[in-house]
């Protein structure tokens, strides 16, 4: 392989090489330092006279005397069944002291888009055991449902609880977890690892760790490696794969860093104009394929800078993903776990996974009614602060109480508490029964007669 | 094939590759020529010529392409194939049928595969409508093919000179076989091609006078769009843009629907694909898919093809309009289209306008929406294209360039509101911010076809909602009990309008579609309650008693009832009885 010593400029993570033979766009590059260490990179721009290479690690030690080898192929990821149970670096190298991965296949990490015609329709309800997700923002197989959180909130616990409890009721198919950490601290990583070990989840997990002190640019490829692995497990081995990506905010920061180094015209808040497309190429790699067994379900986690949901990172994410689970600082301060605020949360695929034959026929309407009640009750809290409880009408007082019950009984649950969907819905009915029946305008009479505790034969009365 | 060989001589060479934009040299090219890039012959389009450098946007992924690879010019502009076979198809942004692509390259979209937009093998039964010696003007309907339950009309292409029919065949043909010959020797198959960036000509644009009925109460009832009109649905994520668009695609009373999923989610397109074949058109009773053309260029598919998808869609819509059909086109989302323009523009290192969008954003948007309209076609028939564009403003902020530039053009604005969707008020269209500029134009239609008092009832409902908004500000400060009695009634009436009329459940089998008659009956029932309530309040009945009227609690159930008439009459009767009792007690 030819080695060039024609580096003309090094700026941040970018290396500019001159006078090369024709080099392919996105080709994998090895830069050889004078002491023999090799740093990997990728071609971002190629022309007759100049090639721009983005290095995945720090450019420390690279000088004009370094050699540049173009490998002639785009970045490939060696994948195999024995990756399960392994811990890899953010660049895909084993870091658990075990042997190298013996590849069964080498796959392009960019990943092609699933042909929309070939996609299978997500329809299998995943029971996470968390009422605010199962009951009101249901997750289904093949969905991408991010957790929007803020610094210092227990999003990791929520993600772990989902990873631990997630199951499709009545199904025994094999499933796996792919966990990709981008720029999280060693401490956080340890926390995840400890929980994986405690619950035995590690055996069926593949872990990619790019820690806070690892090169930022490496974060660009970490989620792609993870998703390539997930797609292999899902579509070649037929497993149901849950992918947890944390923290996407760090990923986007790395993207901005490279954009700035390339002196691109920045979009909103300095993030590159193509960030939507770039994020879409990650998130859209969730899904199912018609006639195939496996599935890729994604739970990306991101911390909203300043808890601002309109910040470009959560904003673009929300436009791509199929809903979002919003972790609220206010509920966290009240001491409620999991502090999921259902009002701004949403699961777009919920309707595909619920209803008769999947969860229960009353699911959708119970959920809508609870939303409406909680939203109205929550609004009234502002009013109470001004006029006091006594000035409220009886209807409003009822709603106010409903909102409190909702938070304390429906939202709040234990870190290890695994509620079945029946429990969740019955709990919902118990709460709704505190409101007058004629106020339940979103539920039709038949369902009320069948499920409302007041009419349900032999039901426990409150 | 000859075309290809003739162009062989003009082969250029790739000089630079940076993402979807590449530079070639030594290429004889004109603006918007379609070119084949690299050894794999990826499809691209010339977007800039600078000295010897030709800049090309490539519709497929460019990884692995090297400088020095060949580029050849087809000499044609980006065009779509038009003819029988369009309906029920699902295409990517450059009219490659996704179903064919699955067969050719498997479940993932690989590159370098070309596929014609229509099947060139399938035979269609062509029935001529003219005979030898008849005149053939551009756009004239010469024959027809029963494509699905829709009749596909075969027209003389609009860019052709008029002539006289010499021979015309009848029977089963592929779209390539010659079916008619004109006296001057010109021969035509059923297939025609049209460049996507050029609007198809019409004789005249007319002012719309008929509503595009959608079965959605807030749209038909309060903010209607006309057939041939334009509407925008902006809203933050999660506010229900896509559900609204899909509801329109399902239930709008257009004869043909073109649905463009532009830079959106793959699973959403799958949902449409799975659902539409099982849904029935409320008018014809046939599967909805039979009148639908889908274009799906999801967010992770190449960005240049996303830019083209909107043009591909509108050209297909215009083609059906020329047959005399009412076509509605949904573009979800025009913001992704604008972002594709921004991305290409920034790769071209053009001077950016507002928020990095190219300076020509406003022009492109208005050119696109102007392709909508109610028209007199070249053959004197009447057809329409209604365009409904979703807009995804960053952070839900309507002051951003795409929303603002869109609002300057469109006539109907359905403002989605995250607050409403959070409390599961769907469709989450804000009734105070939305507007329709077609109300006057449609006045007569509603007058004649719905009820003479509909227009008045509509204004009344809007007034109540407006009044409620004002009262709510006071309630927020002092509580509802502090309001005068009559205004407490107003608050209750407004709540009924919101919860009974405006809220509509897209997932309920009955409530998902509500015809104008039922809309009118529902609104009338609410108005009847209002009139009785005000009268009772005047007569001294307390608001608490009025709010306690039991009959009104039954009203929401009407939404979910198919044969609602007897039920509604019963409710109205008992409402009357209850109020009578209250009044005589007072």
PDB file of C-alpha atoms in Angstrom, chain A residues 22-27 44-49 72-74 110 112-122 136-137 142-144 148 231 235 262 264-268 273-274 276-277 280-281 284-290 292 309-310 314-316 318-322 324 342-349 351-352 364-365 367-368 371-372 375-376 379 383 386-387 391-393 395-396 438 440-445, chain B residues 14-20 25 61-68 90 97-99 101-102 105-110 235-242 262-275 296-301 303 306 336 339 342-343 346-347 349-350 352 355-356 391-396 421-426 475-481 495 499 503 505 507-508 553-554 556-557 559-560:
ATOM      1  CA  UNK A  22      -7.519   9.284  -7.035  1.00  0.00           C
ATOM      2  CA  UNK A  23      -8.873   8.648  -3.566  1.00  0.00           C
ATOM      3  CA  UNK A  24     -12.433   7.543  -2.940  1.00  0.00           C
ATOM      4  CA  UNK A  25     -14.911   9.642  -0.999  1.00  0.00           C
ATOM      5  CA  UNK A  26     -15.412   8.220   2.550  1.00  0.00           C
ATOM      6  CA  UNK A  27     -12.373   5.927   2.164  1.00  0.00           C
ATOM      7  CA  UNK A  44     -14.420  13.928   3.771  1.00  0.00           C
ATOM      8  CA  UNK A  45     -13.564  15.648   0.529  1.00  0.00           C
ATOM      9  CA  UNK A  46     -11.535  14.376  -2.384  1.00  0.00           C
ATOM     10  CA  UNK A  47     -10.280  16.003  -5.548  1.00  0.00           C
ATOM     11  CA  UNK A  48      -7.369  15.774  -7.957  1.00  0.00           C
ATOM     12  CA  UNK A  49      -5.098  17.933  -5.893  1.00  0.00           C
ATOM     13  CA  UNK A  72      -9.003   1.686  -0.753  1.00  0.00           C
ATOM     14  CA  UNK A  73     -12.239   0.801   1.027  1.00  0.00           C
ATOM     15  CA  UNK A  74     -14.866   2.505   3.125  1.00  0.00           C
ATOM     16  CA  UNK A 110     -22.856   3.834   7.026  1.00  0.00           C
ATOM     17  CA  UNK A 112     -28.083   1.688   3.653  1.00  0.00           C
ATOM     18  CA  UNK A 113     -31.590   3.017   4.164  1.00  0.00           C
ATOM     19  CA  UNK A 114     -34.285   0.403   4.531  1.00  0.00           C
ATOM     20  CA  UNK A 115     -36.503   0.571   1.465  1.00  0.00           C
ATOM     21  CA  UNK A 116     -39.823   1.911   2.823  1.00  0.00           C
ATOM     22  CA  UNK A 117     -41.569  -0.736   0.760  1.00  0.00           C
ATOM     23  CA  UNK A 118     -39.627  -3.491   2.527  1.00  0.00           C
ATOM     24  CA  UNK A 119     -40.317  -2.183   5.994  1.00  0.00           C
ATOM     25  CA  UNK A 120     -42.522  -4.201   8.255  1.00  0.00           C
ATOM     26  CA  UNK A 121     -45.151  -2.375  10.194  1.00  0.00           C
ATOM     27  CA  UNK A 122     -44.237  -2.132  13.873  1.00  0.00           C
ATOM     28  CA  UNK A 136     -49.739   6.524  27.945  1.00  0.00           C
ATOM     29  CA  UNK A 137     -46.699   6.440  25.603  1.00  0.00           C
ATOM     30  CA  UNK A 142     -39.033  -1.304  15.658  1.00  0.00           C
ATOM     31  CA  UNK A 143     -39.722   2.121  17.112  1.00  0.00           C
ATOM     32  CA  UNK A 144     -37.213   4.844  17.887  1.00  0.00           C
ATOM     33  CA  UNK A 148     -35.293  13.783  26.513  1.00  0.00           C
ATOM     34  CA  UNK A 231     -28.696  -4.658  12.208  1.00  0.00           C
ATOM     35  CA  UNK A 235     -31.668  -8.989  10.255  1.00  0.00           C
ATOM     36  CA  UNK A 262     -14.082  22.409   8.056  1.00  0.00           C
ATOM     37  CA  UNK A 264     -18.659  25.186   6.939  1.00  0.00           C
ATOM     38  CA  UNK A 265     -21.525  27.652   6.927  1.00  0.00           C
ATOM     39  CA  UNK A 266     -23.187  26.904  10.278  1.00  0.00           C
ATOM     40  CA  UNK A 267     -26.928  26.431  10.764  1.00  0.00           C
ATOM     41  CA  UNK A 268     -28.807  27.158  14.003  1.00  0.00           C
ATOM     42  CA  UNK A 273     -26.982  22.552   8.336  1.00  0.00           C
ATOM     43  CA  UNK A 274     -26.971  18.843   7.537  1.00  0.00           C
ATOM     44  CA  UNK A 276     -31.069  16.715  10.440  1.00  0.00           C
ATOM     45  CA  UNK A 277     -29.953  14.368   7.674  1.00  0.00           C
ATOM     46  CA  UNK A 280     -31.814  10.759  10.484  1.00  0.00           C
ATOM     47  CA  UNK A 281     -29.165   8.382   9.159  1.00  0.00           C
ATOM     48  CA  UNK A 284     -33.888   5.763  10.848  1.00  0.00           C
ATOM     49  CA  UNK A 285     -31.854   2.612  11.338  1.00  0.00           C
ATOM     50  CA  UNK A 286     -34.580   1.359  13.627  1.00  0.00           C
ATOM     51  CA  UNK A 287     -37.332  -0.783  12.270  1.00  0.00           C
ATOM     52  CA  UNK A 288     -38.493  -4.157  11.078  1.00  0.00           C
ATOM     53  CA  UNK A 289     -38.370  -5.812   7.698  1.00  0.00           C
ATOM     54  CA  UNK A 290     -41.326  -7.549   6.126  1.00  0.00           C
ATOM     55  CA  UNK A 292     -37.983 -11.262   8.598  1.00  0.00           C
ATOM     56  CA  UNK A 309     -36.801  21.373  24.243  1.00  0.00           C
ATOM     57  CA  UNK A 310     -36.517  23.843  21.358  1.00  0.00           C
ATOM     58  CA  UNK A 314     -33.905  17.717  20.874  1.00  0.00           C
ATOM     59  CA  UNK A 315     -35.786  19.634  18.194  1.00  0.00           C
ATOM     60  CA  UNK A 316     -34.281  17.812  15.214  1.00  0.00           C
ATOM     61  CA  UNK A 318     -38.102  14.990  17.833  1.00  0.00           C
ATOM     62  CA  UNK A 319     -38.812  15.585  14.166  1.00  0.00           C
ATOM     63  CA  UNK A 320     -37.159  12.281  13.247  1.00  0.00           C
ATOM     64  CA  UNK A 321     -38.013   9.929  16.076  1.00  0.00           C
ATOM     65  CA  UNK A 322     -41.405   8.432  16.690  1.00  0.00           C
ATOM     66  CA  UNK A 324     -40.252  11.225  22.910  1.00  0.00           C
ATOM     67  CA  UNK A 342     -46.513  12.643  30.157  1.00  0.00           C
ATOM     68  CA  UNK A 343     -47.790  15.948  28.793  1.00  0.00           C
ATOM     69  CA  UNK A 344     -44.943  16.704  26.377  1.00  0.00           C
ATOM     70  CA  UNK A 345     -44.214  12.983  25.956  1.00  0.00           C
ATOM     71  CA  UNK A 346     -45.586  11.103  23.003  1.00  0.00           C
ATOM     72  CA  UNK A 347     -45.369   7.785  21.261  1.00  0.00           C
ATOM     73  CA  UNK A 348     -46.367   8.043  17.635  1.00  0.00           C
ATOM     74  CA  UNK A 349     -46.566   4.329  17.104  1.00  0.00           C
ATOM     75  CA  UNK A 351     -51.846   3.178  18.207  1.00  0.00           C
ATOM     76  CA  UNK A 352     -50.208   0.402  16.221  1.00  0.00           C
ATOM     77  CA  UNK A 364     -56.418   4.259  23.847  1.00  0.00           C
ATOM     78  CA  UNK A 365     -59.436   5.905  25.340  1.00  0.00           C
ATOM     79  CA  UNK A 367     -55.028   7.021  28.003  1.00  0.00           C
ATOM     80  CA  UNK A 368     -56.661   9.975  26.245  1.00  0.00           C
ATOM     81  CA  UNK A 371     -54.202  12.981  29.512  1.00  0.00           C
ATOM     82  CA  UNK A 372     -57.114  15.371  29.265  1.00  0.00           C
ATOM     83  CA  UNK A 375     -53.610  18.471  31.568  1.00  0.00           C
ATOM     84  CA  UNK A 376     -56.606  20.357  32.869  1.00  0.00           C
ATOM     85  CA  UNK A 379     -53.395  24.037  34.499  1.00  0.00           C
ATOM     86  CA  UNK A 383     -55.017  29.259  39.182  1.00  0.00           C
ATOM     87  CA  UNK A 386     -53.779  32.967  42.749  1.00  0.00           C
ATOM     88  CA  UNK A 387     -57.346  32.494  43.919  1.00  0.00           C
ATOM     89  CA  UNK A 391     -62.758  29.716  44.666  1.00  0.00           C
ATOM     90  CA  UNK A 392     -62.739  26.711  42.360  1.00  0.00           C
ATOM     91  CA  UNK A 393     -65.849  24.984  41.139  1.00  0.00           C
ATOM     92  CA  UNK A 395     -65.537  20.145  38.822  1.00  0.00           C
ATOM     93  CA  UNK A 396     -62.200  21.963  38.957  1.00  0.00           C
ATOM     94  CA  UNK A 438     -70.348  12.226  32.702  1.00  0.00           C
ATOM     95  CA  UNK A 440     -65.449  10.997  30.842  1.00  0.00           C
ATOM     96  CA  UNK A 441     -66.399  12.327  27.414  1.00  0.00           C
ATOM     97  CA  UNK A 442     -63.621  10.552  25.566  1.00  0.00           C
ATOM     98  CA  UNK A 443     -64.683   7.051  26.427  1.00  0.00           C
ATOM     99  CA  UNK A 444     -67.726   5.494  24.906  1.00  0.00           C
ATOM    100  CA  UNK A 445     -70.487   4.157  27.043  1.00  0.00           C
TER     101      UNK A 445
ATOM    102  CA  UNK B  14     -14.846  13.664 -12.059  1.00  0.00           C
ATOM    103  CA  UNK B  15     -12.606  16.150 -10.340  1.00  0.00           C
ATOM    104  CA  UNK B  16     -13.890  16.513  -6.809  1.00  0.00           C
ATOM    105  CA  UNK B  17     -16.310  14.636  -4.518  1.00  0.00           C
ATOM    106  CA  UNK B  18     -17.626  16.110  -1.294  1.00  0.00           C
ATOM    107  CA  UNK B  19     -20.881  14.506  -0.159  1.00  0.00           C
ATOM    108  CA  UNK B  20     -23.838  14.691  -2.543  1.00  0.00           C
ATOM    109  CA  UNK B  25     -14.620  18.720 -15.937  1.00  0.00           C
ATOM    110  CA  UNK B  61     -24.796   7.948  -1.992  1.00  0.00           C
ATOM    111  CA  UNK B  62     -21.354   8.940  -3.278  1.00  0.00           C
ATOM    112  CA  UNK B  63     -19.130   6.922  -0.896  1.00  0.00           C
ATOM    113  CA  UNK B  64     -16.285   5.188  -2.655  1.00  0.00           C
ATOM    114  CA  UNK B  65     -16.381   7.340  -5.815  1.00  0.00           C
ATOM    115  CA  UNK B  66     -12.969   8.637  -6.911  1.00  0.00           C
ATOM    116  CA  UNK B  67     -11.724  11.578  -8.939  1.00  0.00           C
ATOM    117  CA  UNK B  68     -10.987  10.471 -12.462  1.00  0.00           C
ATOM    118  CA  UNK B  90     -44.866   3.980  -4.408  1.00  0.00           C
ATOM    119  CA  UNK B  97     -40.666   2.304  -7.924  1.00  0.00           C
ATOM    120  CA  UNK B  98     -39.677   1.076  -4.478  1.00  0.00           C
ATOM    121  CA  UNK B  99     -41.340  -2.259  -5.044  1.00  0.00           C
ATOM    122  CA  UNK B 101     -36.085  -1.782  -6.129  1.00  0.00           C
ATOM    123  CA  UNK B 102     -36.812  -4.391  -3.446  1.00  0.00           C
ATOM    124  CA  UNK B 105     -31.559  -5.079  -4.672  1.00  0.00           C
ATOM    125  CA  UNK B 106     -33.175  -6.399  -1.567  1.00  0.00           C
ATOM    126  CA  UNK B 107     -34.490  -4.761   1.553  1.00  0.00           C
ATOM    127  CA  UNK B 108     -31.976  -1.932   1.719  1.00  0.00           C
ATOM    128  CA  UNK B 109     -31.579   0.836  -0.831  1.00  0.00           C
ATOM    129  CA  UNK B 110     -28.309   0.250  -2.619  1.00  0.00           C
ATOM    130  CA  UNK B 235     -46.535  22.833  13.824  1.00  0.00           C
ATOM    131  CA  UNK B 236     -43.862  21.650  16.213  1.00  0.00           C
ATOM    132  CA  UNK B 237     -43.079  17.963  16.367  1.00  0.00           C
ATOM    133  CA  UNK B 238     -45.716  15.837  17.981  1.00  0.00           C
ATOM    134  CA  UNK B 239     -48.531  18.253  17.246  1.00  0.00           C
ATOM    135  CA  UNK B 240     -50.130  16.003  14.652  1.00  0.00           C
ATOM    136  CA  UNK B 241     -48.991  17.229  11.247  1.00  0.00           C
ATOM    137  CA  UNK B 242     -48.590  13.786   9.845  1.00  0.00           C
ATOM    138  CA  UNK B 262     -40.388  14.173   1.873  1.00  0.00           C
ATOM    139  CA  UNK B 263     -37.555  13.594   4.325  1.00  0.00           C
ATOM    140  CA  UNK B 264     -39.862  12.018   6.874  1.00  0.00           C
ATOM    141  CA  UNK B 265     -39.992   8.738   8.772  1.00  0.00           C
ATOM    142  CA  UNK B 266     -39.793   5.363   7.104  1.00  0.00           C
ATOM    143  CA  UNK B 267     -42.280   3.783   9.474  1.00  0.00           C
ATOM    144  CA  UNK B 268     -44.867   6.415   8.595  1.00  0.00           C
ATOM    145  CA  UNK B 269     -44.709   5.482   4.935  1.00  0.00           C
ATOM    146  CA  UNK B 270     -45.065   1.843   5.904  1.00  0.00           C
ATOM    147  CA  UNK B 271     -48.138   2.770   7.873  1.00  0.00           C
ATOM    148  CA  UNK B 272     -49.678   4.431   4.824  1.00  0.00           C
ATOM    149  CA  UNK B 273     -48.717   1.456   2.662  1.00  0.00           C
ATOM    150  CA  UNK B 274     -50.223  -1.052   5.040  1.00  0.00           C
ATOM    151  CA  UNK B 275     -53.324   0.911   5.849  1.00  0.00           C
ATOM    152  CA  UNK B 296     -41.438   8.251  -0.210  1.00  0.00           C
ATOM    153  CA  UNK B 297     -38.037   9.764   0.168  1.00  0.00           C
ATOM    154  CA  UNK B 298     -37.367   9.199   3.840  1.00  0.00           C
ATOM    155  CA  UNK B 299     -34.971  11.324   5.868  1.00  0.00           C
ATOM    156  CA  UNK B 300     -32.047   8.933   5.477  1.00  0.00           C
ATOM    157  CA  UNK B 301     -32.413   8.560   1.734  1.00  0.00           C
ATOM    158  CA  UNK B 303     -30.793  14.463   0.156  1.00  0.00           C
ATOM    159  CA  UNK B 306     -35.445  14.647  -1.503  1.00  0.00           C
ATOM    160  CA  UNK B 336     -37.330  18.995   4.834  1.00  0.00           C
ATOM    161  CA  UNK B 339     -33.462  21.904   4.238  1.00  0.00           C
ATOM    162  CA  UNK B 342     -30.063  24.516   2.139  1.00  0.00           C
ATOM    163  CA  UNK B 343     -27.751  21.546   2.300  1.00  0.00           C
ATOM    164  CA  UNK B 346     -24.137  25.278   1.407  1.00  0.00           C
ATOM    165  CA  UNK B 347     -22.132  22.608  -0.404  1.00  0.00           C
ATOM    166  CA  UNK B 349     -20.713  27.590  -1.036  1.00  0.00           C
ATOM    167  CA  UNK B 350     -23.447  30.004  -2.060  1.00  0.00           C
ATOM    168  CA  UNK B 352     -26.625  32.109   2.543  1.00  0.00           C
ATOM    169  CA  UNK B 355     -30.826  31.033   8.832  1.00  0.00           C
ATOM    170  CA  UNK B 356     -28.523  29.579   6.205  1.00  0.00           C
ATOM    171  CA  UNK B 391     -44.199  22.786   7.657  1.00  0.00           C
ATOM    172  CA  UNK B 392     -41.939  21.726  10.526  1.00  0.00           C
ATOM    173  CA  UNK B 393     -40.644  24.912  12.110  1.00  0.00           C
ATOM    174  CA  UNK B 394     -37.602  24.425  14.352  1.00  0.00           C
ATOM    175  CA  UNK B 395     -38.656  24.691  17.969  1.00  0.00           C
ATOM    176  CA  UNK B 396     -42.243  25.296  16.834  1.00  0.00           C
ATOM    177  CA  UNK B 421     -51.833  18.140  21.508  1.00  0.00           C
ATOM    178  CA  UNK B 422     -50.413  17.813  24.993  1.00  0.00           C
ATOM    179  CA  UNK B 423     -53.919  17.671  26.370  1.00  0.00           C
ATOM    180  CA  UNK B 424     -54.857  15.302  23.561  1.00  0.00           C
ATOM    181  CA  UNK B 425     -57.141  17.772  21.881  1.00  0.00           C
ATOM    182  CA  UNK B 426     -56.960  16.402  18.352  1.00  0.00           C
ATOM    183  CA  UNK B 475     -60.957  33.244  34.669  1.00  0.00           C
ATOM    184  CA  UNK B 476     -57.208  32.720  34.959  1.00  0.00           C
ATOM    185  CA  UNK B 477     -57.103  35.677  37.317  1.00  0.00           C
ATOM    186  CA  UNK B 478     -60.264  35.435  39.363  1.00  0.00           C
ATOM    187  CA  UNK B 479     -61.813  32.001  38.821  1.00  0.00           C
ATOM    188  CA  UNK B 480     -64.934  31.118  36.866  1.00  0.00           C
ATOM    189  CA  UNK B 481     -67.430  31.809  39.647  1.00  0.00           C
ATOM    190  CA  UNK B 495     -66.407  24.019  25.943  1.00  0.00           C
ATOM    191  CA  UNK B 499     -64.971  19.050  22.995  1.00  0.00           C
ATOM    192  CA  UNK B 503     -62.199  17.334  18.814  1.00  0.00           C
ATOM    193  CA  UNK B 505     -60.820  10.996  16.944  1.00  0.00           C
ATOM    194  CA  UNK B 507     -58.657   6.378  15.271  1.00  0.00           C
ATOM    195  CA  UNK B 508     -62.352   5.830  15.884  1.00  0.00           C
ATOM    196  CA  UNK B 553     -73.914  14.893  28.494  1.00  0.00           C
ATOM    197  CA  UNK B 554     -75.202  12.493  25.862  1.00  0.00           C
ATOM    198  CA  UNK B 556     -70.496  13.674  22.749  1.00  0.00           C
ATOM    199  CA  UNK B 557     -71.630  10.098  22.088  1.00  0.00           C
ATOM    200  CA  UNK B 559     -69.612  11.449  17.402  1.00  0.00           C
ATOM    201  CA  UNK B 560     -69.130   7.724  17.748  1.00  0.00           C
TER     202      UNK B 560
END
